[in-house]
């Protein structure tokens, strides 16, 4: 069964303390992987698309990487404004259908 | 550009009542989607419309109907609301289906409670 699993469910860091979030997937014929950020009470906001193993993308303090089985979202020297839930998602079948993970709730303490 | 807009933002229904959630996008996107988000379960696809004039079932379509009114608008209807439909509903749009590079853009959500 196609599945997307994110870990940890929640992560609390001190400001400046770097860490990584994990997204593992079991989807045949991967055609890409998306990362989104979701703030409380809002809709998800697109961050990155990764297309193939070995690819990396960066945006400010965030860097996303992709292997054949999983993706990591690395957060370097985070700030309180990076606090949010981070979701990953992969297309299933046609890209019209996307499977989302349950997310990692990240909290950055000042 | 407003992006993706949804109405209403909040709604309380009694069991058995009906309602329609409205969604509109101004990005000239071809594809539109309806999701529900429940604690611990992530976003689940209810219905989608790959292009104007087409609609297809997603992962959890039971109890819902949709209408792609035109290229901009995609509505979700609950004919007879049940407490299990208490959730946050998100509408999304993307440039086109079929290729992984077409990320989805989400609206702000509708918080629905069915009592």
JSON list of C-alpha atoms in Angstrom, two decimals:
[
{"chain": "A", "resi": 1, "resn": "UNK", "atom": "CA", "xyz": [0.00, 0.00, 0.00]},
{"chain": "A", "resi": 2, "resn": "UNK", "atom": "CA", "xyz": [1.25, 3.47, -0.88]},
{"chain": "A", "resi": 3, "resn": "UNK", "atom": "CA", "xyz": [2.21, 5.29, 2.26]},
{"chain": "A", "resi": 4, "resn": "UNK", "atom": "CA", "xyz": [3.97, 8.43, 3.47]},
{"chain": "A", "resi": 5, "resn": "UNK", "atom": "CA", "xyz": [5.31, 8.47, 7.03]},
{"chain": "A", "resi": 6, "resn": "UNK", "atom": "CA", "xyz": [6.80, 11.49, 8.77]},
{"chain": "A", "resi": 7, "resn": "UNK", "atom": "CA", "xyz": [8.91, 11.54, 11.91]},
{"chain": "A", "resi": 8, "resn": "UNK", "atom": "CA", "xyz": [9.04, 12.77, 14.53]},
{"chain": "A", "resi": 9, "resn": "UNK", "atom": "CA", "xyz": [5.43, 13.79, 15.10]},
{"chain": "A", "resi": 10, "resn": "UNK", "atom": "CA", "xyz": [6.60, 16.79, 17.11]},
{"chain": "A", "resi": 11, "resn": "UNK", "atom": "CA", "xyz": [9.97, 18.44, 17.63]},
{"chain": "A", "resi": 12, "resn": "UNK", "atom": "CA", "xyz": [10.89, 21.21, 20.01]},
{"chain": "A", "resi": 13, "resn": "UNK", "atom": "CA", "xyz": [14.18, 23.01, 19.45]},
{"chain": "A", "resi": 14, "resn": "UNK", "atom": "CA", "xyz": [15.96, 25.95, 20.94]},
{"chain": "A", "resi": 15, "resn": "UNK", "atom": "CA", "xyz": [16.55, 28.89, 18.62]},
{"chain": "A", "resi": 16, "resn": "UNK", "atom": "CA", "xyz": [19.73, 28.18, 16.67]},
{"chain": "A", "resi": 17, "resn": "UNK", "atom": "CA", "xyz": [19.63, 24.42, 17.27]},
{"chain": "A", "resi": 18, "resn": "UNK", "atom": "CA", "xyz": [19.76, 22.66, 13.90]},
{"chain": "A", "resi": 19, "resn": "UNK", "atom": "CA", "xyz": [17.91, 19.43, 13.21]},
{"chain": "A", "resi": 20, "resn": "UNK", "atom": "CA", "xyz": [16.24, 17.32, 10.51]},
{"chain": "A", "resi": 21, "resn": "UNK", "atom": "CA", "xyz": [12.74, 16.10, 9.78]},
{"chain": "A", "resi": 22, "resn": "UNK", "atom": "CA", "xyz": [12.19, 12.79, 8.01]},
{"chain": "A", "resi": 23, "resn": "UNK", "atom": "CA", "xyz": [9.69, 11.70, 5.38]},
{"chain": "A", "resi": 24, "resn": "UNK", "atom": "CA", "xyz": [9.76, 8.07, 4.26]},
{"chain": "A", "resi": 25, "resn": "UNK", "atom": "CA", "xyz": [7.56, 6.74, 1.49]},
{"chain": "A", "resi": 26, "resn": "UNK", "atom": "CA", "xyz": [6.51, 3.49, -0.14]},
{"chain": "A", "resi": 27, "resn": "UNK", "atom": "CA", "xyz": [5.26, 4.52, -3.56]},
{"chain": "A", "resi": 28, "resn": "UNK", "atom": "CA", "xyz": [6.16, 2.69, -6.72]},
{"chain": "A", "resi": 29, "resn": "UNK", "atom": "CA", "xyz": [7.56, 4.76, -9.55]},
{"chain": "A", "resi": 30, "resn": "UNK", "atom": "CA", "xyz": [8.20, 7.93, -7.58]},
{"chain": "A", "resi": 31, "resn": "UNK", "atom": "CA", "xyz": [7.60, 10.98, -9.74]},
{"chain": "A", "resi": 32, "resn": "UNK", "atom": "CA", "xyz": [8.48, 13.59, -7.18]},
{"chain": "A", "resi": 33, "resn": "UNK", "atom": "CA", "xyz": [8.07, 14.65, -3.58]},
{"chain": "A", "resi": 34, "resn": "UNK", "atom": "CA", "xyz": [6.63, 17.87, -2.20]},
{"chain": "A", "resi": 35, "resn": "UNK", "atom": "CA", "xyz": [7.32, 19.70, 1.05]},
{"chain": "A", "resi": 36, "resn": "UNK", "atom": "CA", "xyz": [4.75, 22.12, 2.48]},
{"chain": "A", "resi": 37, "resn": "UNK", "atom": "CA", "xyz": [4.63, 24.35, 5.54]},
{"chain": "A", "resi": 38, "resn": "UNK", "atom": "CA", "xyz": [1.38, 24.83, 7.45]},
{"chain": "A", "resi": 39, "resn": "UNK", "atom": "CA", "xyz": [0.84, 27.52, 10.06]},
{"chain": "A", "resi": 40, "resn": "UNK", "atom": "CA", "xyz": [-1.96, 27.11, 12.63]},
{"chain": "A", "resi": 41, "resn": "UNK", "atom": "CA", "xyz": [-5.35, 27.96, 11.19]},
{"chain": "A", "resi": 42, "resn": "UNK", "atom": "CA", "xyz": [-4.04, 28.28, 7.63]},
{"chain": "A", "resi": 43, "resn": "UNK", "atom": "CA", "xyz": [-3.75, 26.18, 4.51]},
{"chain": "A", "resi": 44, "resn": "UNK", "atom": "CA", "xyz": [-0.48, 24.47, 3.54]},
{"chain": "A", "resi": 45, "resn": "UNK", "atom": "CA", "xyz": [2.07, 26.62, 1.74]},
{"chain": "A", "resi": 46, "resn": "UNK", "atom": "CA", "xyz": [4.28, 25.07, -0.93]},
{"chain": "A", "resi": 47, "resn": "UNK", "atom": "CA", "xyz": [8.03, 24.95, -0.19]},
{"chain": "A", "resi": 48, "resn": "UNK", "atom": "CA", "xyz": [9.84, 22.52, -2.50]},
{"chain": "A", "resi": 49, "resn": "UNK", "atom": "CA", "xyz": [9.47, 19.86, -5.14]},
{"chain": "A", "resi": 50, "resn": "UNK", "atom": "CA", "xyz": [12.20, 17.19, -5.47]},
{"chain": "A", "resi": 51, "resn": "UNK", "atom": "CA", "xyz": [12.18, 15.04, -8.57]},
{"chain": "A", "resi": 52, "resn": "UNK", "atom": "CA", "xyz": [14.94, 12.46, -8.24]},
{"chain": "A", "resi": 53, "resn": "UNK", "atom": "CA", "xyz": [17.24, 10.81, -5.74]},
{"chain": "A", "resi": 54, "resn": "UNK", "atom": "CA", "xyz": [20.25, 12.96, -4.93]},
{"chain": "A", "resi": 55, "resn": "UNK", "atom": "CA", "xyz": [18.46, 16.22, -5.60]},
{"chain": "A", "resi": 56, "resn": "UNK", "atom": "CA", "xyz": [18.67, 19.04, -3.04]},
{"chain": "A", "resi": 57, "resn": "UNK", "atom": "CA", "xyz": [16.84, 22.36, -2.76]},
{"chain": "A", "resi": 58, "resn": "UNK", "atom": "CA", "xyz": [17.31, 25.26, -0.36]},
{"chain": "A", "resi": 59, "resn": "UNK", "atom": "CA", "xyz": [15.26, 28.16, 0.85]},
{"chain": "A", "resi": 60, "resn": "UNK", "atom": "CA", "xyz": [16.58, 30.39, 3.61]},
{"chain": "A", "resi": 61, "resn": "UNK", "atom": "CA", "xyz": [17.26, 28.09, 6.59]},
{"chain": "A", "resi": 62, "resn": "UNK", "atom": "CA", "xyz": [15.63, 25.05, 4.99]},
{"chain": "A", "resi": 63, "resn": "UNK", "atom": "CA", "xyz": [17.25, 22.41, 2.81]},
{"chain": "A", "resi": 64, "resn": "UNK", "atom": "CA", "xyz": [15.37, 19.43, 1.40]},
{"chain": "A", "resi": 65, "resn": "UNK", "atom": "CA", "xyz": [17.10, 16.28, 0.18]},
{"chain": "A", "resi": 66, "resn": "UNK", "atom": "CA", "xyz": [15.79, 13.12, -1.47]},
{"chain": "A", "resi": 67, "resn": "UNK", "atom": "CA", "xyz": [16.95, 9.51, -1.55]},
{"chain": "A", "resi": 68, "resn": "UNK", "atom": "CA", "xyz": [15.23, 6.49, -3.10]},
{"chain": "A", "resi": 69, "resn": "UNK", "atom": "CA", "xyz": [13.34, 5.76, 0.13]},
{"chain": "A", "resi": 70, "resn": "UNK", "atom": "CA", "xyz": [13.09, 9.01, 2.05]},
{"chain": "A", "resi": 71, "resn": "UNK", "atom": "CA", "xyz": [13.44, 12.76, 2.15]},
{"chain": "A", "resi": 72, "resn": "UNK", "atom": "CA", "xyz": [14.90, 14.99, 4.82]},
{"chain": "A", "resi": 73, "resn": "UNK", "atom": "CA", "xyz": [14.10, 18.58, 5.62]},
{"chain": "A", "resi": 74, "resn": "UNK", "atom": "CA", "xyz": [17.15, 20.07, 7.30]},
{"chain": "A", "resi": 75, "resn": "UNK", "atom": "CA", "xyz": [16.66, 23.20, 9.38]},
{"chain": "A", "resi": 76, "resn": "UNK", "atom": "CA", "xyz": [19.81, 25.18, 10.09]},
{"chain": "A", "resi": 77, "resn": "UNK", "atom": "CA", "xyz": [19.94, 27.67, 12.96]},
{"chain": "A", "resi": 78, "resn": "UNK", "atom": "CA", "xyz": [16.15, 27.91, 13.17]},
{"chain": "A", "resi": 79, "resn": "UNK", "atom": "CA", "xyz": [14.28, 30.98, 14.39]},
{"chain": "A", "resi": 80, "resn": "UNK", "atom": "CA", "xyz": [10.93, 31.12, 16.22]},
{"chain": "A", "resi": 81, "resn": "UNK", "atom": "CA", "xyz": [9.22, 32.11, 12.97]},
{"chain": "A", "resi": 82, "resn": "UNK", "atom": "CA", "xyz": [10.13, 28.68, 11.57]},
{"chain": "A", "resi": 83, "resn": "UNK", "atom": "CA", "xyz": [7.64, 27.14, 13.99]},
{"chain": "A", "resi": 84, "resn": "UNK", "atom": "CA", "xyz": [4.96, 25.38, 11.95]},
{"chain": "A", "resi": 85, "resn": "UNK", "atom": "CA", "xyz": [3.83, 21.94, 10.83]},
{"chain": "A", "resi": 86, "resn": "UNK", "atom": "CA", "xyz": [5.84, 20.60, 7.92]},
{"chain": "A", "resi": 87, "resn": "UNK", "atom": "CA", "xyz": [4.10, 18.22, 5.54]},
{"chain": "A", "resi": 88, "resn": "UNK", "atom": "CA", "xyz": [5.54, 16.04, 2.83]},
{"chain": "A", "resi": 89, "resn": "UNK", "atom": "CA", "xyz": [3.53, 14.54, -0.01]},
{"chain": "A", "resi": 90, "resn": "UNK", "atom": "CA", "xyz": [4.06, 12.27, -3.01]},
{"chain": "A", "resi": 91, "resn": "UNK", "atom": "CA", "xyz": [2.01, 11.80, -6.17]},
{"chain": "A", "resi": 92, "resn": "UNK", "atom": "CA", "xyz": [0.11, 8.54, -6.38]},
{"chain": "A", "resi": 93, "resn": "UNK", "atom": "CA", "xyz": [-0.73, 7.14, -9.77]},
{"chain": "A", "resi": 94, "resn": "UNK", "atom": "CA", "xyz": [-1.33, 10.23, -11.85]},
{"chain": "A", "resi": 95, "resn": "UNK", "atom": "CA", "xyz": [-0.12, 13.37, -10.16]},
{"chain": "A", "resi": 96, "resn": "UNK", "atom": "CA", "xyz": [-3.75, 14.39, -9.77]},
{"chain": "A", "resi": 97, "resn": "UNK", "atom": "CA", "xyz": [-3.73, 12.37, -6.57]},
{"chain": "A", "resi": 98, "resn": "UNK", "atom": "CA", "xyz": [-1.24, 13.19, -3.87]},
{"chain": "A", "resi": 99, "resn": "UNK", "atom": "CA", "xyz": [-0.68, 11.33, -0.60]},
{"chain": "A", "resi": 100, "resn": "UNK", "atom": "CA", "xyz": [0.21, 13.53, 2.37]},
{"chain": "A", "resi": 101, "resn": "UNK", "atom": "CA", "xyz": [2.04, 12.51, 5.49]},
{"chain": "A", "resi": 102, "resn": "UNK", "atom": "CA", "xyz": [0.62, 13.47, 8.89]},
{"chain": "A", "resi": 103, "resn": "UNK", "atom": "CA", "xyz": [3.27, 16.13, 9.36]},
{"chain": "A", "resi": 104, "resn": "UNK", "atom": "CA", "xyz": [5.91, 17.12, 11.90]},
{"chain": "A", "resi": 105, "resn": "UNK", "atom": "CA", "xyz": [4.94, 19.88, 14.30]},
{"chain": "A", "resi": 106, "resn": "UNK", "atom": "CA", "xyz": [8.05, 22.01, 14.81]},
{"chain": "A", "resi": 107, "resn": "UNK", "atom": "CA", "xyz": [8.34, 24.44, 17.70]},
{"chain": "A", "resi": 108, "resn": "UNK", "atom": "CA", "xyz": [11.32, 26.78, 18.06]},
{"chain": "A", "resi": 109, "resn": "UNK", "atom": "CA", "xyz": [11.84, 28.37, 21.48]},
{"chain": "A", "resi": 110, "resn": "UNK", "atom": "CA", "xyz": [13.53, 31.80, 21.67]},
{"chain": "B", "resi": 1, "resn": "UNK", "atom": "CA", "xyz": [-3.99, 37.97, -6.86]},
{"chain": "B", "resi": 2, "resn": "UNK", "atom": "CA", "xyz": [-6.14, 36.51, -4.08]},
{"chain": "B", "resi": 3, "resn": "UNK", "atom": "CA", "xyz": [-4.97, 32.97, -4.93]},
{"chain": "B", "resi": 4, "resn": "UNK", "atom": "CA", "xyz": [-7.45, 30.39, -3.64]},
{"chain": "B", "resi": 5, "resn": "UNK", "atom": "CA", "xyz": [-10.42, 31.66, -1.66]},
{"chain": "B", "resi": 6, "resn": "UNK", "atom": "CA", "xyz": [-12.94, 29.62, 0.32]},
{"chain": "B", "resi": 7, "resn": "UNK", "atom": "CA", "xyz": [-16.29, 30.45, 1.88]},
{"chain": "B", "resi": 8, "resn": "UNK", "atom": "CA", "xyz": [-17.44, 30.19, 4.56]},
{"chain": "B", "resi": 9, "resn": "UNK", "atom": "CA", "xyz": [-14.54, 30.18, 7.02]},
{"chain": "B", "resi": 10, "resn": "UNK", "atom": "CA", "xyz": [-16.55, 28.57, 9.80]},
{"chain": "B", "resi": 11, "resn": "UNK", "atom": "CA", "xyz": [-19.81, 26.61, 9.83]},
{"chain": "B", "resi": 12, "resn": "UNK", "atom": "CA", "xyz": [-21.83, 24.68, 12.38]},
{"chain": "B", "resi": 13, "resn": "UNK", "atom": "CA", "xyz": [-24.42, 22.25, 11.09]},
{"chain": "B", "resi": 14, "resn": "UNK", "atom": "CA", "xyz": [-26.86, 19.89, 12.71]},
{"chain": "B", "resi": 15, "resn": "UNK", "atom": "CA", "xyz": [-26.90, 16.27, 11.67]},
{"chain": "B", "resi": 16, "resn": "UNK", "atom": "CA", "xyz": [-28.89, 15.88, 8.47]},
{"chain": "B", "resi": 17, "resn": "UNK", "atom": "CA", "xyz": [-28.52, 19.45, 7.27]},
{"chain": "B", "resi": 18, "resn": "UNK", "atom": "CA", "xyz": [-26.97, 20.21, 3.92]},
{"chain": "B", "resi": 19, "resn": "UNK", "atom": "CA", "xyz": [-24.51, 22.85, 2.81]},
{"chain": "B", "resi": 20, "resn": "UNK", "atom": "CA", "xyz": [-22.17, 23.81, 0.00]},
{"chain": "B", "resi": 21, "resn": "UNK", "atom": "CA", "xyz": [-18.58, 24.91, 0.44]},
{"chain": "B", "resi": 22, "resn": "UNK", "atom": "CA", "xyz": [-17.40, 27.33, -2.19]},
{"chain": "B", "resi": 23, "resn": "UNK", "atom": "CA", "xyz": [-13.91, 27.62, -3.67]},
{"chain": "B", "resi": 24, "resn": "UNK", "atom": "CA", "xyz": [-12.50, 29.95, -6.31]},
{"chain": "B", "resi": 25, "resn": "UNK", "atom": "CA", "xyz": [-9.02, 30.49, -7.75]},
{"chain": "B", "resi": 26, "resn": "UNK", "atom": "CA", "xyz": [-7.70, 33.36, -9.83]},
{"chain": "B", "resi": 27, "resn": "UNK", "atom": "CA", "xyz": [-4.45, 31.77, -11.05]},
{"chain": "B", "resi": 28, "resn": "UNK", "atom": "CA", "xyz": [-5.95, 30.32, -14.24]},
{"chain": "B", "resi": 29, "resn": "UNK", "atom": "CA", "xyz": [-5.20, 26.82, -12.97]},
{"chain": "B", "resi": 30, "resn": "UNK", "atom": "CA", "xyz": [-6.69, 23.83, -14.70]},
{"chain": "B", "resi": 31, "resn": "UNK", "atom": "CA", "xyz": [-6.94, 21.44, -11.75]},
{"chain": "B", "resi": 32, "resn": "UNK", "atom": "CA", "xyz": [-8.76, 21.84, -8.46]},
{"chain": "B", "resi": 33, "resn": "UNK", "atom": "CA", "xyz": [-9.05, 19.65, -5.36]},
{"chain": "B", "resi": 34, "resn": "UNK", "atom": "CA", "xyz": [-10.97, 19.23, -2.15]},
{"chain": "B", "resi": 35, "resn": "UNK", "atom": "CA", "xyz": [-9.27, 17.80, 0.95]},
{"chain": "B", "resi": 36, "resn": "UNK", "atom": "CA", "xyz": [-10.26, 17.24, 4.52]},
{"chain": "B", "resi": 37, "resn": "UNK", "atom": "CA", "xyz": [-7.78, 17.43, 7.38]},
{"chain": "B", "resi": 38, "resn": "UNK", "atom": "CA", "xyz": [-8.32, 15.59, 10.65]},
{"chain": "B", "resi": 39, "resn": "UNK", "atom": "CA", "xyz": [-5.94, 15.40, 13.62]},
{"chain": "B", "resi": 40, "resn": "UNK", "atom": "CA", "xyz": [-3.38, 12.63, 13.17]},
{"chain": "B", "resi": 41, "resn": "UNK", "atom": "CA", "xyz": [-4.65, 11.68, 9.71]},
{"chain": "B", "resi": 42, "resn": "UNK", "atom": "CA", "xyz": [-3.11, 14.28, 7.48]},
{"chain": "B", "resi": 43, "resn": "UNK", "atom": "CA", "xyz": [-4.79, 15.66, 4.40]},
{"chain": "B", "resi": 44, "resn": "UNK", "atom": "CA", "xyz": [-7.06, 13.26, 2.55]},
{"chain": "B", "resi": 45, "resn": "UNK", "atom": "CA", "xyz": [-8.36, 13.86, -0.94]},
{"chain": "B", "resi": 46, "resn": "UNK", "atom": "CA", "xyz": [-12.15, 13.92, -1.26]},
{"chain": "B", "resi": 47, "resn": "UNK", "atom": "CA", "xyz": [-12.66, 14.82, -4.94]},
{"chain": "B", "resi": 48, "resn": "UNK", "atom": "CA", "xyz": [-10.65, 16.46, -7.64]},
{"chain": "B", "resi": 49, "resn": "UNK", "atom": "CA", "xyz": [-11.20, 18.04, -11.02]},
{"chain": "B", "resi": 50, "resn": "UNK", "atom": "CA", "xyz": [-8.29, 17.56, -13.39]},
{"chain": "B", "resi": 51, "resn": "UNK", "atom": "CA", "xyz": [-9.75, 20.08, -15.83]},
{"chain": "B", "resi": 52, "resn": "UNK", "atom": "CA", "xyz": [-12.94, 22.03, -16.41]},
{"chain": "B", "resi": 53, "resn": "UNK", "atom": "CA", "xyz": [-15.81, 19.65, -17.05]},
{"chain": "B", "resi": 54, "resn": "UNK", "atom": "CA", "xyz": [-14.30, 16.64, -15.28]},
{"chain": "B", "resi": 55, "resn": "UNK", "atom": "CA", "xyz": [-14.48, 15.39, -11.70]},
{"chain": "B", "resi": 56, "resn": "UNK", "atom": "CA", "xyz": [-13.14, 12.24, -10.05]},
{"chain": "B", "resi": 57, "resn": "UNK", "atom": "CA", "xyz": [-13.30, 10.59, -6.67]},
{"chain": "B", "resi": 58, "resn": "UNK", "atom": "CA", "xyz": [-10.40, 10.75, -4.29]},
{"chain": "B", "resi": 59, "resn": "UNK", "atom": "CA", "xyz": [-9.67, 8.73, -1.19]},
{"chain": "B", "resi": 60, "resn": "UNK", "atom": "CA", "xyz": [-12.75, 9.60, 0.90]},
{"chain": "B", "resi": 61, "resn": "UNK", "atom": "CA", "xyz": [-15.65, 10.63, -1.40]},
{"chain": "B", "resi": 62, "resn": "UNK", "atom": "CA", "xyz": [-18.60, 9.08, 0.47]},
{"chain": "B", "resi": 63, "resn": "UNK", "atom": "CA", "xyz": [-21.13, 11.64, 1.67]},
{"chain": "B", "resi": 64, "resn": "UNK", "atom": "CA", "xyz": [-19.89, 14.38, -0.66]},
{"chain": "B", "resi": 65, "resn": "UNK", "atom": "CA", "xyz": [-20.63, 15.71, -4.13]},
{"chain": "B", "resi": 66, "resn": "UNK", "atom": "CA", "xyz": [-18.76, 18.27, -6.19]},
{"chain": "B", "resi": 67, "resn": "UNK", "atom": "CA", "xyz": [-19.41, 20.62, -9.06]},
{"chain": "B", "resi": 68, "resn": "UNK", "atom": "CA", "xyz": [-16.80, 22.24, -11.28]},
{"chain": "B", "resi": 69, "resn": "UNK", "atom": "CA", "xyz": [-18.86, 25.29, -12.13]},
{"chain": "B", "resi": 70, "resn": "UNK", "atom": "CA", "xyz": [-16.28, 26.81, -14.49]},
{"chain": "B", "resi": 71, "resn": "UNK", "atom": "CA", "xyz": [-12.49, 27.02, -14.66]},
{"chain": "B", "resi": 72, "resn": "UNK", "atom": "CA", "xyz": [-12.33, 29.23, -11.55]},
{"chain": "B", "resi": 73, "resn": "UNK", "atom": "CA", "xyz": [-14.86, 27.61, -9.22]},
{"chain": "B", "resi": 74, "resn": "UNK", "atom": "CA", "xyz": [-15.16, 24.19, -7.59]},
{"chain": "B", "resi": 75, "resn": "UNK", "atom": "CA", "xyz": [-17.81, 23.54, -4.94]},
{"chain": "B", "resi": 76, "resn": "UNK", "atom": "CA", "xyz": [-18.21, 20.75, -2.40]},
{"chain": "B", "resi": 77, "resn": "UNK", "atom": "CA", "xyz": [-21.66, 19.74, -1.20]},
{"chain": "B", "resi": 78, "resn": "UNK", "atom": "CA", "xyz": [-22.66, 17.80, 1.88]},
{"chain": "B", "resi": 79, "resn": "UNK", "atom": "CA", "xyz": [-26.18, 16.53, 1.25]},
{"chain": "B", "resi": 80, "resn": "UNK", "atom": "CA", "xyz": [-26.88, 15.17, 4.74]},
{"chain": "B", "resi": 81, "resn": "UNK", "atom": "CA", "xyz": [-24.19, 16.13, 7.21]},
{"chain": "B", "resi": 82, "resn": "UNK", "atom": "CA", "xyz": [-22.96, 13.61, 9.78]},
{"chain": "B", "resi": 83, "resn": "UNK", "atom": "CA", "xyz": [-20.78, 14.15, 12.87]},
{"chain": "B", "resi": 84, "resn": "UNK", "atom": "CA", "xyz": [-18.02, 12.15, 11.11]},
{"chain": "B", "resi": 85, "resn": "UNK", "atom": "CA", "xyz": [-17.78, 15.02, 8.62]},
{"chain": "B", "resi": 86, "resn": "UNK", "atom": "CA", "xyz": [-16.59, 17.42, 11.30]},
{"chain": "B", "resi": 87, "resn": "UNK", "atom": "CA", "xyz": [-13.25, 18.51, 9.91]},
{"chain": "B", "resi": 88, "resn": "UNK", "atom": "CA", "xyz": [-11.27, 21.28, 8.29]},
{"chain": "B", "resi": 89, "resn": "UNK", "atom": "CA", "xyz": [-11.83, 21.39, 4.54]},
{"chain": "B", "resi": 90, "resn": "UNK", "atom": "CA", "xyz": [-9.23, 22.75, 2.16]},
{"chain": "B", "resi": 91, "resn": "UNK", "atom": "CA", "xyz": [-9.57, 23.58, -1.49]},
{"chain": "B", "resi": 92, "resn": "UNK", "atom": "CA", "xyz": [-6.44, 23.59, -3.66]},
{"chain": "B", "resi": 93, "resn": "UNK", "atom": "CA", "xyz": [-5.53, 24.24, -7.26]},
{"chain": "B", "resi": 94, "resn": "UNK", "atom": "CA", "xyz": [-2.63, 23.42, -9.54]},
{"chain": "B", "resi": 95, "resn": "UNK", "atom": "CA", "xyz": [-1.56, 24.37, -13.02]},
{"chain": "B", "resi": 96, "resn": "UNK", "atom": "CA", "xyz": [-2.22, 20.93, -14.45]},
{"chain": "B", "resi": 97, "resn": "UNK", "atom": "CA", "xyz": [-2.29, 17.29, -13.43]},
{"chain": "B", "resi": 98, "resn": "UNK", "atom": "CA", "xyz": [-0.14, 14.52, -14.75]},
{"chain": "B", "resi": 99, "resn": "UNK", "atom": "CA", "xyz": [3.31, 15.78, -13.85]},
{"chain": "B", "resi": 100, "resn": "UNK", "atom": "CA", "xyz": [4.91, 15.94, -10.44]},
{"chain": "B", "resi": 101, "resn": "UNK", "atom": "CA", "xyz": [6.23, 19.47, -10.89]},
{"chain": "B", "resi": 102, "resn": "UNK", "atom": "CA", "xyz": [2.77, 20.98, -10.57]},
{"chain": "B", "resi": 103, "resn": "UNK", "atom": "CA", "xyz": [2.58, 21.90, -6.92]},
{"chain": "B", "resi": 104, "resn": "UNK", "atom": "CA", "xyz": [-0.78, 22.66, -5.34]},
{"chain": "B", "resi": 105, "resn": "UNK", "atom": "CA", "xyz": [-1.83, 25.97, -3.85]},
{"chain": "B", "resi": 106, "resn": "UNK", "atom": "CA", "xyz": [-4.22, 25.86, -0.92]},
{"chain": "B", "resi": 107, "resn": "UNK", "atom": "CA", "xyz": [-7.00, 28.07, 0.35]},
{"chain": "B", "resi": 108, "resn": "UNK", "atom": "CA", "xyz": [-7.37, 29.13, 4.01]},
{"chain": "B", "resi": 109, "resn": "UNK", "atom": "CA", "xyz": [-9.81, 26.34, 4.89]},
{"chain": "B", "resi": 110, "resn": "UNK", "atom": "CA", "xyz": [-13.36, 25.95, 6.18]},
{"chain": "B", "resi": 111, "resn": "UNK", "atom": "CA", "xyz": [-13.82, 24.71, 9.71]},
{"chain": "B", "resi": 112, "resn": "UNK", "atom": "CA", "xyz": [-16.97, 22.61, 9.83]},
{"chain": "B", "resi": 113, "resn": "UNK", "atom": "CA", "xyz": [-18.60, 21.23, 12.95]},
{"chain": "B", "resi": 114, "resn": "UNK", "atom": "CA", "xyz": [-21.54, 18.84, 12.72]},
{"chain": "B", "resi": 115, "resn": "UNK", "atom": "CA", "xyz": [-23.48, 18.34, 15.95]}
]
